[in-house]
Coordinates of C-alpha atoms and ligand atoms in Angstrom, one line a residue:
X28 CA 20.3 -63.4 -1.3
X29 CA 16.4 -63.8 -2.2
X30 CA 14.3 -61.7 -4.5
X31 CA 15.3 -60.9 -7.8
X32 CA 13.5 -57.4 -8.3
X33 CA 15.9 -54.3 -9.1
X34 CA 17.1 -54.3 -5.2
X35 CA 18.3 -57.9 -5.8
X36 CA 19.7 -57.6 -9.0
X37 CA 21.7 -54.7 -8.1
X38 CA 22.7 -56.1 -5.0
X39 CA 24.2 -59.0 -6.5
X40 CA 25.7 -57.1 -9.3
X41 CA 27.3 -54.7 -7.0
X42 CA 28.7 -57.7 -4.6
X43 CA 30.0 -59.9 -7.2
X44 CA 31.6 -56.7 -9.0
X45 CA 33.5 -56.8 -5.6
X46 CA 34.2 -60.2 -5.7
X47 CA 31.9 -61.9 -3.1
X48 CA 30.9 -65.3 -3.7
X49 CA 26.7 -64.5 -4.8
X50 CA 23.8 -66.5 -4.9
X51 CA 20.4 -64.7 -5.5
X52 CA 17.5 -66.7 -5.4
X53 CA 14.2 -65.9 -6.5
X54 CA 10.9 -67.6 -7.2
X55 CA 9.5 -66.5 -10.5
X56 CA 12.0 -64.7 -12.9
X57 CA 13.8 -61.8 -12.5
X58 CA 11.9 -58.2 -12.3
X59 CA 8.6 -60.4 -12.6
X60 CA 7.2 -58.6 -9.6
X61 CA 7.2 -54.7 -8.9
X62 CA 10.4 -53.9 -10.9
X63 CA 8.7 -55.6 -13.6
X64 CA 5.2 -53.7 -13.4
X65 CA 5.8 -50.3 -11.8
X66 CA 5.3 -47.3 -13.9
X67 CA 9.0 -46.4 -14.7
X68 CA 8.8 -43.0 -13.2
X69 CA 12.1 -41.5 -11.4
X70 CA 11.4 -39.7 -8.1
X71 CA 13.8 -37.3 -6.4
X72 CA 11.2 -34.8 -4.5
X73 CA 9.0 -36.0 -1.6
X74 CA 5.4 -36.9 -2.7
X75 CA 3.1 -35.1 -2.5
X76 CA 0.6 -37.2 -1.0
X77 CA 2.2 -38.2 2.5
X78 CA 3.6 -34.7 2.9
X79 CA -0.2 -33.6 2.7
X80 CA -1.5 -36.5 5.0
X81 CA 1.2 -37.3 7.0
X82 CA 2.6 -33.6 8.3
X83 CA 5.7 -31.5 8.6
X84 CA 7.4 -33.4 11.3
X85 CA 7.3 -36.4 8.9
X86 CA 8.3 -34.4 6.0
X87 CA 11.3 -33.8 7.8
X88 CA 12.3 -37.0 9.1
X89 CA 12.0 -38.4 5.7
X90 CA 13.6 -35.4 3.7
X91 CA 17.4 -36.7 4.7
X92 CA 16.0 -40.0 2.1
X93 CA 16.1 -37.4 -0.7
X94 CA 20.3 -38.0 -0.8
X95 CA 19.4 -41.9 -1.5
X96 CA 17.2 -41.0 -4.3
X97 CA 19.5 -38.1 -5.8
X98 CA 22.3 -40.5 -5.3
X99 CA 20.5 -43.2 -7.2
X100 CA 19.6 -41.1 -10.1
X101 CA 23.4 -40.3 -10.5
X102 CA 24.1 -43.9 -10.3
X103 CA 21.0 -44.3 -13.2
X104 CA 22.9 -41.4 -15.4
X105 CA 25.4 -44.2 -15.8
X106 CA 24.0 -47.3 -16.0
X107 CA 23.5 -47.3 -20.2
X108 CA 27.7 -47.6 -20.0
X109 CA 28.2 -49.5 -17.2
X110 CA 25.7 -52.3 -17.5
X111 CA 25.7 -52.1 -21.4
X112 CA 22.0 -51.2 -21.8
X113 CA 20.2 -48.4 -23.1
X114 CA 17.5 -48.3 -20.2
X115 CA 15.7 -45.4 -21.6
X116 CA 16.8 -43.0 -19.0
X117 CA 15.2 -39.6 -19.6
X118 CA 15.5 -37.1 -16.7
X119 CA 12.9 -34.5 -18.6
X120 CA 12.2 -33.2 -15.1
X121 CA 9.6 -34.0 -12.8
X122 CA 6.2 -31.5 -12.6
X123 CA 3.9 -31.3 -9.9
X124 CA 0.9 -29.6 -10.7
X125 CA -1.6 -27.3 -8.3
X126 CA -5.0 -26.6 -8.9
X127 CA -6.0 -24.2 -6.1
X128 CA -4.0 -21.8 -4.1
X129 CA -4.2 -24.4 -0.7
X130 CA -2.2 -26.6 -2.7
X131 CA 0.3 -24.3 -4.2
X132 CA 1.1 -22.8 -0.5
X133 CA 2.1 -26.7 0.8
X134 CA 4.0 -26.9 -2.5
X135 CA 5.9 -23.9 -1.5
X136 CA 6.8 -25.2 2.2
X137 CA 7.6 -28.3 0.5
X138 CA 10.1 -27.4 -2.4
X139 CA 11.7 -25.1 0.5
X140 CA 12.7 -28.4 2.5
X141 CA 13.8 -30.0 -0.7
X142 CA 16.3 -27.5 -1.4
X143 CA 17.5 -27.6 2.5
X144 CA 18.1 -31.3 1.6
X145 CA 20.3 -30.3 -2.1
X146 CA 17.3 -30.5 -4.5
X147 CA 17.0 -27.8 -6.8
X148 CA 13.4 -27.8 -7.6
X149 CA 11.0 -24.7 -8.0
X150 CA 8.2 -23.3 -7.3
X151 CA 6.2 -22.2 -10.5
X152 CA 3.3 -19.5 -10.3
X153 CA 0.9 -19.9 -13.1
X154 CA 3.0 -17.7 -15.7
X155 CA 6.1 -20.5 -15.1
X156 CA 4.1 -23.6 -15.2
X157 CA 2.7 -22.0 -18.5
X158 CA 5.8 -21.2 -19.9
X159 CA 7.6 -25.0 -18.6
X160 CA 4.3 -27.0 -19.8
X161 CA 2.1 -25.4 -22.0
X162 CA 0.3 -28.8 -22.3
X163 CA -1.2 -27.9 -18.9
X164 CA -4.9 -27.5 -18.5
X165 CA -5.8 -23.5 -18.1
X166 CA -7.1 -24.1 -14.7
X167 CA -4.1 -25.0 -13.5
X168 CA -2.1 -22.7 -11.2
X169 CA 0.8 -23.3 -10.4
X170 CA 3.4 -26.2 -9.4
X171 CA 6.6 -27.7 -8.9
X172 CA 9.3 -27.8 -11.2
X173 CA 12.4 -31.2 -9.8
X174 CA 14.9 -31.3 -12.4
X175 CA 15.9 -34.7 -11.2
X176 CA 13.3 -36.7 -12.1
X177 CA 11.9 -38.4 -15.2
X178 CA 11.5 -41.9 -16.3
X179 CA 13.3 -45.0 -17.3
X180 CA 11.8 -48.6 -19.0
X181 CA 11.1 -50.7 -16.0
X182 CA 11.3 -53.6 -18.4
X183 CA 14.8 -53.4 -19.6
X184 CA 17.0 -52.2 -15.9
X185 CA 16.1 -55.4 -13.7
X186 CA 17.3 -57.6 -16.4
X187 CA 20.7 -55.4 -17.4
X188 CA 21.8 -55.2 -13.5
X189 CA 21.5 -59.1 -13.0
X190 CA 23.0 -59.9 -16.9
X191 CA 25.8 -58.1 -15.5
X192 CA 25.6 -59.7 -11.9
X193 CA 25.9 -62.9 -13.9
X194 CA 28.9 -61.9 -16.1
X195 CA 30.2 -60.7 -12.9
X196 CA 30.7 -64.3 -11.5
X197 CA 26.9 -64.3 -9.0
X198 CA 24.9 -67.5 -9.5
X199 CA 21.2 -66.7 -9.8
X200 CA 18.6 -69.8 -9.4
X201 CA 15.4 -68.9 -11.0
X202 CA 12.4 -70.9 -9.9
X203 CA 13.6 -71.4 -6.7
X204 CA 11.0 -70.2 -4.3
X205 CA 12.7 -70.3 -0.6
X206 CA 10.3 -72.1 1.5
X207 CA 12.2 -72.3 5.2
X208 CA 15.4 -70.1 6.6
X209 CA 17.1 -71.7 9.4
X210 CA 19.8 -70.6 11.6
X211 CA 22.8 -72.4 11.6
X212 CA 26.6 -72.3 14.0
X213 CA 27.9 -69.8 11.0
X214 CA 25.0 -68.6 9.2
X215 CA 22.3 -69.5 7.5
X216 CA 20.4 -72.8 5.6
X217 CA 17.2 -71.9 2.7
X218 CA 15.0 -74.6 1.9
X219 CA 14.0 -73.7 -1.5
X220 CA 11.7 -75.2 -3.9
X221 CA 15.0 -75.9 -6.6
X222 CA 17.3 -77.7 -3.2
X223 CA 19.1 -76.4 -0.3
X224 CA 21.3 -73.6 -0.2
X225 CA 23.8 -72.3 3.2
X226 CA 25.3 -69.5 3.6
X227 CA 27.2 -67.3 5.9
X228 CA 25.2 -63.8 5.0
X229 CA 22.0 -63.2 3.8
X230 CA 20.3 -60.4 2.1
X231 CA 16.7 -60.4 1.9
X232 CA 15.1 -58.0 -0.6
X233 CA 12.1 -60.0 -1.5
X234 CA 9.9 -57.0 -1.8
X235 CA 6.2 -56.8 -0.8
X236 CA 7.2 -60.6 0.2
X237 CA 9.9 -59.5 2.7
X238 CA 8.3 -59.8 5.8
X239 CA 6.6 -63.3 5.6
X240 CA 10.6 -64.4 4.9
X241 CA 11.9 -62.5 8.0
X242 CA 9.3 -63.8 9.8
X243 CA 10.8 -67.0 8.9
X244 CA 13.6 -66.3 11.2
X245 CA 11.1 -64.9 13.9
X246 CA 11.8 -61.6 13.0
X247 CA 8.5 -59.3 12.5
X248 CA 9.1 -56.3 9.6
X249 CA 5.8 -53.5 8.8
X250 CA 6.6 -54.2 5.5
X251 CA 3.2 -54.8 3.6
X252 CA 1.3 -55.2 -0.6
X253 CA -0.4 -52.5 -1.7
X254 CA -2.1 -54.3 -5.5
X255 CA -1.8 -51.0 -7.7
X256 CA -2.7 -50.5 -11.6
X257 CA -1.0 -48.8 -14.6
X258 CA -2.4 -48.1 -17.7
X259 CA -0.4 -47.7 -20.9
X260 CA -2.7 -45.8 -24.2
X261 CA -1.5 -46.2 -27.7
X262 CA 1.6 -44.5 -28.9
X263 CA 0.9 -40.7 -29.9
X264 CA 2.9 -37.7 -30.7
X265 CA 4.9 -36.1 -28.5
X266 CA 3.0 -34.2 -25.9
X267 CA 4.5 -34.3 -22.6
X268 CA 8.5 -34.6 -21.7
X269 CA 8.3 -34.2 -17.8
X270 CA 6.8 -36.8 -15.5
X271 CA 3.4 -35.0 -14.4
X272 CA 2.1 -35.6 -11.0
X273 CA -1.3 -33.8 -9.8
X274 CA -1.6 -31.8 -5.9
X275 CA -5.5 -31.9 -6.3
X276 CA -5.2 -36.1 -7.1
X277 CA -3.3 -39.3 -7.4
X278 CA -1.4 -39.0 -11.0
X279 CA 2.0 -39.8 -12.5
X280 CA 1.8 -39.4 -16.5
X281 CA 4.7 -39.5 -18.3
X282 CA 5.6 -40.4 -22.1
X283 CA 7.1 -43.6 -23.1
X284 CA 9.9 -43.6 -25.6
X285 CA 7.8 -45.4 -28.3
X286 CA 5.1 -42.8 -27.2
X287 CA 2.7 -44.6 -25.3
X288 CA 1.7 -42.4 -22.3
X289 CA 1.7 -44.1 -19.0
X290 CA -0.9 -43.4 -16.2
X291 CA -0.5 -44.5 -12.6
X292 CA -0.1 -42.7 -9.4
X293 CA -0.7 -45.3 -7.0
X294 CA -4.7 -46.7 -7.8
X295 CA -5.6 -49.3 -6.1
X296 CA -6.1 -53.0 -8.4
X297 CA -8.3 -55.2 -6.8
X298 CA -8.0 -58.3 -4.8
X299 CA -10.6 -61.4 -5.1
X300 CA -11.2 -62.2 -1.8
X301 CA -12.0 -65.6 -2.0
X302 CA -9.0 -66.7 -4.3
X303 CA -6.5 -63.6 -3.5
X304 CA -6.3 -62.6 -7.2
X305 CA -5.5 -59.0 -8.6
X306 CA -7.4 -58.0 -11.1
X307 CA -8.1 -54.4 -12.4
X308 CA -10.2 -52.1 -10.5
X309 CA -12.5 -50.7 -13.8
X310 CA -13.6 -47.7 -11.6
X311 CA -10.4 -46.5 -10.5
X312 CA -9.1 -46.8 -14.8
X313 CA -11.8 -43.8 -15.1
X314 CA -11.6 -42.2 -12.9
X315 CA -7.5 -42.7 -13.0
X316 CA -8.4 -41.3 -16.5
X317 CA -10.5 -38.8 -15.9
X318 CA -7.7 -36.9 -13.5
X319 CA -4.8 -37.4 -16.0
X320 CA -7.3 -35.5 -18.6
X321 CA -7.9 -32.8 -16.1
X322 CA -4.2 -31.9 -15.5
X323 CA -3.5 -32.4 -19.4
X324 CA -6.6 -32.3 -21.7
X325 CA -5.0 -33.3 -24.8
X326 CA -4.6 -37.1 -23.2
X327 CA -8.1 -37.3 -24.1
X328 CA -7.1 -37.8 -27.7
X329 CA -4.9 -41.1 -27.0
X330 CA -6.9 -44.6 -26.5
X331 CA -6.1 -46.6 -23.5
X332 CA -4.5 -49.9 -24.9
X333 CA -4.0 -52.0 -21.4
X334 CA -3.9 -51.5 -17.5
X335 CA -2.3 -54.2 -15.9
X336 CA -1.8 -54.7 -12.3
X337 CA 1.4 -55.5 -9.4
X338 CA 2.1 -55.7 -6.1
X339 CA 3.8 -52.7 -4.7
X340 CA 6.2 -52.7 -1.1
X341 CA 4.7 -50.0 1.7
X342 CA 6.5 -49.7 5.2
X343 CA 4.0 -47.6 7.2
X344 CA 5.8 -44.6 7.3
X345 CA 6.8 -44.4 3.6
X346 CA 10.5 -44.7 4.6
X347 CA 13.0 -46.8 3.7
X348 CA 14.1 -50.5 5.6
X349 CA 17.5 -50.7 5.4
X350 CA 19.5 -52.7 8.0
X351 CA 21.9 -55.5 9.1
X352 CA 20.7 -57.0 11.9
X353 CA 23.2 -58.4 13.1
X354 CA 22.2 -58.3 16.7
X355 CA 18.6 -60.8 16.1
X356 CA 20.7 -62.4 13.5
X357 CA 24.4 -62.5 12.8
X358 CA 24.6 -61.6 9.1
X359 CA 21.4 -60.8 7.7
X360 CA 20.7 -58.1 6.1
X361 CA 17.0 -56.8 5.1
X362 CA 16.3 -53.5 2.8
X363 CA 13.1 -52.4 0.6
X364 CA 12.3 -49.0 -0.4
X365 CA 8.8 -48.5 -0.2
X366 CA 7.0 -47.5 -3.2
X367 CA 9.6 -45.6 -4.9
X368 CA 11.8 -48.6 -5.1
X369 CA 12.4 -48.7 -8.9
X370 CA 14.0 -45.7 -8.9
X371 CA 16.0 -46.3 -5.5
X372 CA 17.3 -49.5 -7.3
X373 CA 20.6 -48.2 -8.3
X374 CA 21.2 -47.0 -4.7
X375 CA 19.7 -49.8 -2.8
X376 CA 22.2 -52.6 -4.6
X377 CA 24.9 -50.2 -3.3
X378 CA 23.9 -50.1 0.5
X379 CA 22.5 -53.6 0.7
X380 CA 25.9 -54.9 -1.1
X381 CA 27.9 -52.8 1.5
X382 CA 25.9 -53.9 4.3
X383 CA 26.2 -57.7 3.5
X384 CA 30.2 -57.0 3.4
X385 CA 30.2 -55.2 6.5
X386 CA 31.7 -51.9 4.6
X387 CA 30.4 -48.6 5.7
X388 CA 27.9 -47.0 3.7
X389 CA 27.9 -43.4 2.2
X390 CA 25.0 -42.4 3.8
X391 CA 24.1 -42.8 7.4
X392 CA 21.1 -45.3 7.6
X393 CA 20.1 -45.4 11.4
X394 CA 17.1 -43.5 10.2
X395 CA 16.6 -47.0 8.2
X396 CA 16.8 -49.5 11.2
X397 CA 13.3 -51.3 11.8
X398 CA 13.6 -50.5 15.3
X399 CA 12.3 -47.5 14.7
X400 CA 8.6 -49.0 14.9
Ligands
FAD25 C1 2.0 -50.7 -10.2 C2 3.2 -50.2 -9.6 C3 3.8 -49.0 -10.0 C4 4.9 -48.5 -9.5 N1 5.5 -47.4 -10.0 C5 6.7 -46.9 -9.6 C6 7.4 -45.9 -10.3 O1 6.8 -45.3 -11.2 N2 8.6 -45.5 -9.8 C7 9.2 -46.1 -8.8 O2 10.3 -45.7 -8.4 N3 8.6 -47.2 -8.1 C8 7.4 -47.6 -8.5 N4 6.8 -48.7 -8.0 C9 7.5 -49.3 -6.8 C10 8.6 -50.2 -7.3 O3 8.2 -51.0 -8.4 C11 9.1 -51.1 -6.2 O4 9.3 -50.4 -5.0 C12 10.4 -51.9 -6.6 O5 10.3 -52.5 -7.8 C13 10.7 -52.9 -5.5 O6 11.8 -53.6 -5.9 P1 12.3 -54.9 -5.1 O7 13.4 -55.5 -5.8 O8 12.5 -54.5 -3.7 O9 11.0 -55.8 -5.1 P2 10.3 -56.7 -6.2 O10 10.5 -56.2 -7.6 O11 8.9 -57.0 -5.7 O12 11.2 -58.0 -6.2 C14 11.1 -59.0 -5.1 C15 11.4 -60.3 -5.7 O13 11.5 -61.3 -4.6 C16 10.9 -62.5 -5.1 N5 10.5 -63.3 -3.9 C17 9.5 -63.0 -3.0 N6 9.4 -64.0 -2.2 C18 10.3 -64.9 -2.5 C19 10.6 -66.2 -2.0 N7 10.0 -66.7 -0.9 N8 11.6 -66.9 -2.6 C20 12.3 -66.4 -3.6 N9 12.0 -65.2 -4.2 C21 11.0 -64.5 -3.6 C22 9.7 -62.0 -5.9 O14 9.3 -63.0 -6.8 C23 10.3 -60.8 -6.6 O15 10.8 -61.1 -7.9 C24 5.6 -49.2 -8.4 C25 5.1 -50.4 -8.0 C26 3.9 -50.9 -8.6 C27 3.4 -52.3 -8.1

């Protein structure tokens, strides 16, 4: 296996829980990358953003994916127990919020597909959202209420799934960055920076860094880095339990157990062009700001401490890879989950595991198969 992100991790957790013979290999340290930096919010409703941009018909071609995430959030609910970590689960609901009545009416078509697909959420008119947040700004009118969602420490989850891949018997080689994959007569040979490693199967959930390792075995994936920024303010009081999201802008705020408030929603970081570093994109921090204070004015009151910056996985259409490709290469298998990926985790060490033993999954993933670009 290569990449050691929460996909990785759980992946090998879940295969050597079952007994398979596991090596995970990955170049840094584990949940170094994405899982590492991403902004700890759990998903389970269909963002807002492509749903606006991208249309109906993709709406519903991607609404089936809301199983994955609901399943993964069941698998979260246990993970304190089974891994032995508190991972700071908190499902406080998720709250999408409308400023105008344009945006409350694509809410409305939208929450009506989520609950074809088994989500409960619900629409809110502006007497709801007032009585579920009263922490909202006054202009606000309206929103969308997921009860699925909330947050967990991105920090503490990677870690706890490969700790207990490790006690579970898998071998995973830090430092080893995988430089060549070669076919072999039953499987597979990695040139890595820490030796060489073969191997009948092999799982690649690298991430962003997927597709320049497929390529590797002359297989082209639309898997692509989008450099984004979170910033993190002091601790404060408590002020809001749901994880906020904005219809008017990009926004996820939620509350940190120690308090901090965390502000993302996908700005872009910066990437020097001469020497490809990411640094943070100043402008976006205010104006990043300057929305989160919008939707919920009292933010205004809590200093920014630190915005730090990390490469997120995109696949053009904002759906899931999930595949064994057997047919361009006898046992590999290849699965990201494009920018909700910490929260699909859980789900994605289930179906990448069952794909690598040749088990079938719980959920039908032809939808997931890169031939569909
Ligand atoms: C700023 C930011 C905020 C985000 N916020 C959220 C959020 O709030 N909620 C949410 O659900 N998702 C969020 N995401 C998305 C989420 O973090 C990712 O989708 C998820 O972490 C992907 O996990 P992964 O294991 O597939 O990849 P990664 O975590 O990127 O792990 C891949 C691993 O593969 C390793 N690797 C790559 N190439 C090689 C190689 N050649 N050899 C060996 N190892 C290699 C890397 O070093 C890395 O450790 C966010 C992402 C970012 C960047």
């Amino acid at each position: 296996m290569v990449g050691g992100g929460i996909a990785g991790a759980a992946t090998a957790y879940r295969l050597a829980q079952a007994g398979v013979e596991t090596v995970l290999l990955e170049r840094f340290d584990l949940g170094t990358q994405a899982s590492g930096a991403n902004a700890g919010s759990m998903h389970g409703q269909i963002q807002f953003t492509p749903f606006r941009d991208f249309g109906w018909e993709w709406a519903r071609r991607w609404a089936p994916t809301l199983r994955l995430l609901e399943a993964s959030v069941e698998i979260w609910k246990g993970l304190d127990r089974e891994l032995g970590v508190d991972v700071e689960l908190r499902l406080g609901g998720g709250l999408l919020v409308a400023s105008d009545e344009r945006q409350l009416r694509l809410i409305e078509r939208k929450v009506a597909l989520e609950n074809e697909h088994g989500v409960a959420s619900q629409l809110l008119d502006r007497a709801a959202l007032r009585a579920v947040a009263p922490y909202v700004a006054d202009e606000m009118v309206g929103g969308e209420l997921c009860p699925i969602e909330g947050k967990a420490n991105p920090l503490l989850a990677t870690p706890a799934f490969a700790a207990a891949a490790e006690r579970a018997g898998a071998r995973i080689v830090r430092n080893a960055e995988v430089t060549a994959i070669e076919r072999t007569r039953d499987g597979f040979e990695l040139t890595t920076t820490r030796g060489r490693f073969r191997s009948p199967k092999l799982v690649l959930c690298a991430g962003a860094a997927t597709a320049p390792l497929a390529r590797m075995l002359g297989i082209e994936l639309p898997i692509e880095g989008h450099p984004m920024q979170v910033n993190v303010t002091e601790a404060v009081a408590p002020l809001v339990p749901h994880l906020v999201y904005f219809a008017g802008d990009r926004l996820t705020l939620k509350q940190a157990r120690i308090g901090s408030l965390l502000i993302g929603g996908g700005w872009p970081a910066t990437v020097h062009p001469g020497t490809g570093r990411l640094t943070v994109d100043l402008h976006g921090v205010r104006r990043n700001l300057a929305v989160a204070r919008r939707v919920v004015p009292a933010v205004g009151a809590a200093r920014l401490l630190r915005t730090w910056v990390g490469v997120n996985n995109g696949v053009p259409d904002e759906t899931p890879i999930v595949a064994a490709l057997d047919e361009v290469a006898p046992g590999l298998v290849v699965g990201t989950f494009p920018y909700l990926g910490f929260s699909a985790g859980p789900i994605m060490g289930e179906l990448l595991a069952d794909l690598a033993r040749g088990r079938e999954p719980r959920f039908d993933l032809s939808p997931y198969h890169p031939s569909r670009f």
